[in-house]
Coordinates of N, CA and C in Angstrom, one line a residue:
E1 N -36.9 7.1 -5.7 CA -36.5 5.7 -5.9 C -35.0 5.7 -6.2
V2 N -34.2 4.9 -5.4 CA -32.8 4.8 -5.6 C -32.5 3.9 -6.8
Q3 N -31.7 4.5 -7.7 CA -31.4 3.8 -9.0 C -30.0 4.0 -9.4
L4 N -29.3 2.9 -9.9 CA -28.0 3.0 -10.4 C -28.0 2.4 -11.8
V5 N -27.5 3.1 -12.8 CA -27.6 2.6 -14.2 C -26.2 2.7 -14.7
E6 N -25.7 1.5 -15.0 CA -24.3 1.4 -15.6 C -24.3 1.4 -17.1
S7 N -23.3 2.0 -17.7 CA -23.2 2.0 -19.1 C -21.7 2.1 -19.5
G8 N -21.5 2.0 -20.8 CA -20.1 2.2 -21.3 C -19.3 1.0 -21.7
G9 N -19.9 -0.2 -21.4 CA -19.2 -1.4 -21.7 C -19.2 -1.7 -23.2
G10 N -18.5 -2.8 -23.6 CA -18.4 -3.1 -25.0 C -17.3 -4.1 -25.2
L11 N -17.0 -4.4 -26.5 CA -16.0 -5.3 -26.9 C -14.7 -4.5 -27.3
V12 N -13.6 -4.8 -26.7 CA -12.4 -4.1 -26.9 C -11.2 -5.1 -27.0
Q13 N -10.2 -4.7 -27.8 CA -9.0 -5.6 -27.9 C -8.1 -5.5 -26.7
P14 N -7.4 -6.5 -26.4 CA -6.4 -6.5 -25.3 C -5.5 -5.2 -25.5
G15 N -5.3 -4.6 -24.4 CA -4.5 -3.3 -24.4 C -5.3 -2.1 -24.6
G16 N -6.6 -2.3 -24.9 CA -7.5 -1.1 -25.2 C -8.0 -0.5 -23.9
S17 N -8.9 0.5 -24.1 CA -9.4 1.3 -23.0 C -10.9 1.4 -23.1
L18 N -11.6 1.5 -22.0 CA -13.0 1.8 -21.9 C -13.2 2.7 -20.6
T19 N -14.3 3.5 -20.7 CA -14.7 4.2 -19.5 C -16.2 3.8 -19.2
L20 N -16.4 3.3 -18.0 CA -17.7 2.9 -17.6 C -18.3 4.1 -16.8
S21 N -19.6 4.2 -16.9 CA -20.3 5.3 -16.1 C -21.4 4.6 -15.3
C22 N -21.7 5.2 -14.2 CA -22.8 4.8 -13.3 C -23.6 6.0 -12.9
A23 N -24.8 6.2 -13.5 CA -25.6 7.3 -13.2 C -26.5 7.0 -12.0
A24 N -26.4 7.8 -11.0 CA -27.2 7.6 -9.8 C -28.4 8.5 -9.7
S25 N -29.5 8.0 -9.2 CA -30.7 8.9 -9.0 C -31.4 8.4 -7.7
G26 N -32.1 9.4 -7.1 CA -32.8 9.1 -5.9 C -31.9 9.3 -4.6
F27 N -30.6 9.6 -4.8 CA -29.8 9.9 -3.7 C -28.6 10.6 -4.2
T28 N -27.8 11.3 -3.3 CA -26.6 12.0 -3.6 C -25.4 11.2 -3.5
L29 N -24.9 10.8 -4.7 CA -23.8 9.8 -4.7 C -22.6 10.2 -3.9
S30 N -22.3 11.5 -3.8 CA -21.1 11.9 -3.1 C -21.2 11.7 -1.5
N31 N -22.4 11.5 -1.1 CA -22.6 11.3 0.4 C -22.3 9.8 0.8
Y32 N -22.0 9.0 -0.2 CA -21.8 7.6 0.1 C -20.5 7.1 -0.5
G33 N -19.9 6.2 0.2 CA -18.8 5.5 -0.5 C -19.4 4.6 -1.6
M34 N -18.7 4.5 -2.7 CA -19.2 3.8 -3.8 C -18.1 2.8 -4.3
S35 N -18.6 1.8 -4.9 CA -17.7 0.7 -5.4 C -18.1 0.3 -6.8
W36 N -17.1 -0.3 -7.5 CA -17.3 -1.0 -8.7 C -17.0 -2.5 -8.4
V37 N -17.8 -3.4 -8.8 CA -17.6 -4.8 -8.7 C -17.8 -5.4 -10.0
R38 N -17.3 -6.7 -10.2 CA -17.5 -7.3 -11.5 C -17.8 -8.8 -11.3
Q39 N -18.4 -9.4 -12.3 CA -18.7 -10.8 -12.3 C -18.2 -11.4 -13.6
P40 N -17.1 -12.1 -13.5 CA -16.6 -12.8 -14.7 C -17.5 -13.9 -15.1
P41 N -17.4 -14.4 -16.3 CA -18.3 -15.5 -16.7 C -18.1 -16.7 -15.8
G42 N -19.2 -17.3 -15.3 CA -19.1 -18.5 -14.5 C -18.5 -18.3 -13.1
K43 N -18.3 -17.1 -12.7 CA -17.7 -16.8 -11.4 C -18.6 -15.9 -10.6
G44 N -18.2 -15.7 -9.3 CA -18.9 -14.9 -8.4 C -18.5 -13.4 -8.5
L45 N -19.2 -12.6 -7.8 CA -18.8 -11.1 -7.8 C -17.4 -10.9 -7.2
E46 N -16.7 -10.0 -7.7 CA -15.4 -9.6 -7.2 C -15.3 -8.1 -7.1
W47 N -14.8 -7.6 -6.0 CA -14.6 -6.2 -5.8 C -13.5 -5.7 -6.7
V48 N -13.7 -4.5 -7.3 CA -12.7 -3.9 -8.2 C -12.1 -2.7 -7.6
S49 N -13.0 -1.8 -7.2 CA -12.5 -0.5 -6.7 C -13.5 0.2 -5.9
S50 N -13.0 1.1 -5.0 CA -14.0 1.9 -4.2 C -13.5 3.4 -4.1
I51 N -14.4 4.2 -3.8 CA -14.1 5.6 -3.5 C -14.9 6.1 -2.3
T52 N -14.2 6.7 -1.3 CA -14.9 7.1 -0.1 C -15.8 8.3 -0.3
S53 N -16.7 8.6 0.6 CA -17.7 9.6 0.4 C -17.2 11.0 0.4
R54 N -16.4 11.4 1.4 CA -16.1 12.9 1.5 C -14.7 13.2 0.9
L55 N -13.7 12.5 1.4 CA -12.4 12.8 0.9 C -12.1 12.2 -0.5
G56 N -12.9 11.2 -0.9 CA -12.7 10.6 -2.2 C -11.4 9.8 -2.3
V57 N -11.1 9.1 -1.1 CA -10.0 8.3 -1.1 C -10.3 7.0 -1.9
T58 N -9.4 6.6 -2.8 CA -9.7 5.5 -3.7 C -8.9 4.2 -3.3
S59 N -9.4 3.1 -3.7 CA -8.7 1.8 -3.4 C -9.0 0.9 -4.6
Y60 N -8.1 0.0 -4.8 CA -8.2 -0.9 -6.0 C -7.8 -2.3 -5.6
A61 N -8.4 -3.3 -6.3 CA -8.0 -4.7 -6.3 C -6.6 -4.7 -6.9
D62 N -5.7 -5.6 -6.4 CA -4.4 -5.8 -6.9 C -4.4 -6.1 -8.4
S63 N -5.4 -6.8 -8.9 CA -5.5 -7.2 -10.3 C -5.7 -6.0 -11.2
V64 N -6.2 -4.9 -10.7 CA -6.5 -3.7 -11.6 C -5.6 -2.5 -11.2
K65 N -4.9 -2.6 -10.2 CA -4.1 -1.4 -9.7 C -3.2 -0.9 -10.8
G66 N -3.2 0.4 -11.0 CA -2.3 0.9 -12.0 C -2.9 1.0 -13.4
R67 N -4.0 0.3 -13.6 CA -4.7 0.2 -14.9 C -6.0 0.9 -14.8
F68 N -6.7 0.8 -13.7 CA -8.1 1.3 -13.6 C -8.1 2.6 -12.7
T69 N -9.0 3.5 -12.9 CA -9.1 4.7 -12.1 C -10.6 4.9 -11.8
I70 N -11.0 5.0 -10.6 CA -12.3 5.3 -10.2 C -12.4 6.8 -9.9
S71 N -13.5 7.4 -10.3 CA -13.7 8.8 -10.0 C -15.2 9.1 -10.0
R72 N -15.6 10.3 -9.6 CA -17.0 10.7 -9.6 C -17.1 12.2 -10.0
D73 N -18.3 12.5 -10.6 CA -18.6 13.9 -11.0 C -19.8 14.2 -10.1
N74 N -19.6 15.0 -9.1 CA -20.7 15.3 -8.2 C -21.8 16.1 -8.9
A75 N -21.5 17.0 -9.8 CA -22.5 17.8 -10.5 C -23.4 16.9 -11.3
K76 N -22.8 15.8 -11.9 CA -23.6 14.9 -12.7 C -24.2 13.7 -11.9
N77 N -23.8 13.6 -10.6 CA -24.2 12.5 -9.8 C -23.8 11.2 -10.4
T78 N -22.6 11.1 -10.9 CA -22.2 9.9 -11.7 C -20.8 9.4 -11.3
L79 N -20.7 8.1 -11.2 CA -19.5 7.4 -10.9 C -18.9 6.9 -12.2
Y80 N -17.5 6.9 -12.2 CA -16.8 6.4 -13.4 C -15.8 5.4 -13.1
L81 N -15.5 4.6 -14.1 CA -14.3 3.7 -14.0 C -13.6 3.7 -15.3
Q82 N -12.4 4.4 -15.3 CA -11.6 4.4 -16.5 C -10.7 3.2 -16.5
M83 N -10.8 2.4 -17.5 CA -10.1 1.1 -17.6 C -9.1 1.2 -18.8
N84 N -7.8 1.1 -18.5 CA -6.7 1.1 -19.5 C -6.0 -0.2 -19.5
S85 N -5.3 -0.5 -20.5 CA -4.5 -1.7 -20.7 C -5.3 -3.0 -20.3
L86 N -6.4 -3.0 -20.9 CA -7.4 -4.1 -20.6 C -6.8 -5.5 -21.0
K87 N -7.1 -6.5 -20.2 CA -6.7 -7.8 -20.4 C -7.9 -8.8 -20.6
P88 N -7.7 -9.9 -21.3 CA -8.9 -10.8 -21.4 C -9.5 -11.2 -20.1
E89 N -8.7 -11.3 -19.0 CA -9.2 -11.6 -17.7 C -10.0 -10.5 -17.1
D90 N -10.1 -9.3 -17.7 CA -11.0 -8.3 -17.2 C -12.4 -8.5 -17.8
T91 N -12.6 -9.4 -18.7 CA -13.9 -9.7 -19.2 C -14.9 -10.1 -18.1
A92 N -16.0 -9.3 -18.0 CA -17.0 -9.5 -16.9 C -18.2 -8.5 -17.1
V93 N -19.2 -8.8 -16.4 CA -20.2 -7.8 -16.2 C -19.8 -6.9 -15.0
Y94 N -19.8 -5.6 -15.3 CA -19.4 -4.6 -14.3 C -20.6 -3.9 -13.7
Y95 N -20.6 -3.8 -12.4 CA -21.7 -3.2 -11.6 C -21.1 -2.1 -10.7
C96 N -21.9 -1.1 -10.5 CA -21.6 -0.1 -9.4 C -22.6 -0.4 -8.2
A97 N -22.1 0.0 -7.0 CA -22.9 -0.3 -5.8 C -22.5 0.7 -4.7
K98 N -23.3 0.9 -3.8 CA -22.9 1.6 -2.6 C -21.9 0.7 -1.9
A99 N -20.9 1.3 -1.3 CA -19.8 0.5 -0.7 C -20.4 -0.4 0.3
G100 N -20.0 -1.7 0.3 CA -20.5 -2.7 1.2 C -21.9 -3.3 0.8
G101 N -22.5 -2.7 -0.2 CA -23.8 -3.2 -0.7 C -23.7 -4.1 -1.9
L102 N -24.8 -4.6 -2.3 CA -24.9 -5.5 -3.5 C -25.4 -4.6 -4.6
P103 N -24.9 -5.0 -5.8 CA -25.4 -4.3 -7.0 C -26.9 -4.4 -7.2
S104 N -27.5 -3.3 -7.7 CA -28.9 -3.3 -7.9 C -29.3 -3.1 -9.4
G105 N -28.3 -2.7 -10.2 CA -28.5 -2.4 -11.6 C -28.3 -3.6 -12.5
Q106 N -28.4 -3.4 -13.8 CA -28.2 -4.5 -14.7 C -26.8 -4.7 -15.1
G107 N -25.9 -3.8 -14.8 CA -24.5 -3.9 -15.1 C -24.3 -3.6 -16.6
T108 N -23.0 -3.6 -16.9 CA -22.6 -3.4 -18.3 C -21.5 -4.4 -18.6
Q109 N -21.6 -5.0 -19.8 CA -20.8 -6.1 -20.2 C -19.5 -5.5 -20.8
V110 N -18.3 -6.0 -20.3 CA -17.0 -5.7 -20.9 C -16.4 -7.0 -21.4
T111 N -16.1 -7.0 -22.7 CA -15.4 -8.2 -23.2 C -14.1 -7.7 -23.9
V112 N -13.1 -8.4 -23.4 CA -11.7 -8.1 -23.9 C -11.2 -9.3 -24.7
S113 N -11.2 -9.1 -26.0 CA -10.8 -10.2 -26.9 C -10.3 -9.7 -28.2
S114 N -9.4 -10.4 -28.8 CA -8.9 -10.1 -30.1 C -9.7 -10.8 -31.2

């Protein structure tokens, strides 16, 4: 069974950092392009970042470029999102998904507030 489980969210002050994890099971994560998407309160899903399957080429939304870093650990079959210099507008539920696909997990809540 294909499963993606997000974790690592929480409450952080503006300017703080968090690292999100997405543990994959039922498939080999490195064989697929993977993405992080988020859903701010009262809004729709928005793409945050992606990493390609073989070469691991990364891409980012302009709103997070220079602050967020996507990576994966093939041995752990886990995707990560390192988030630095967090802003209140980064508040959202964060999901991982296969690139081009919809999230299937429960997501992890990130709240940036003083």
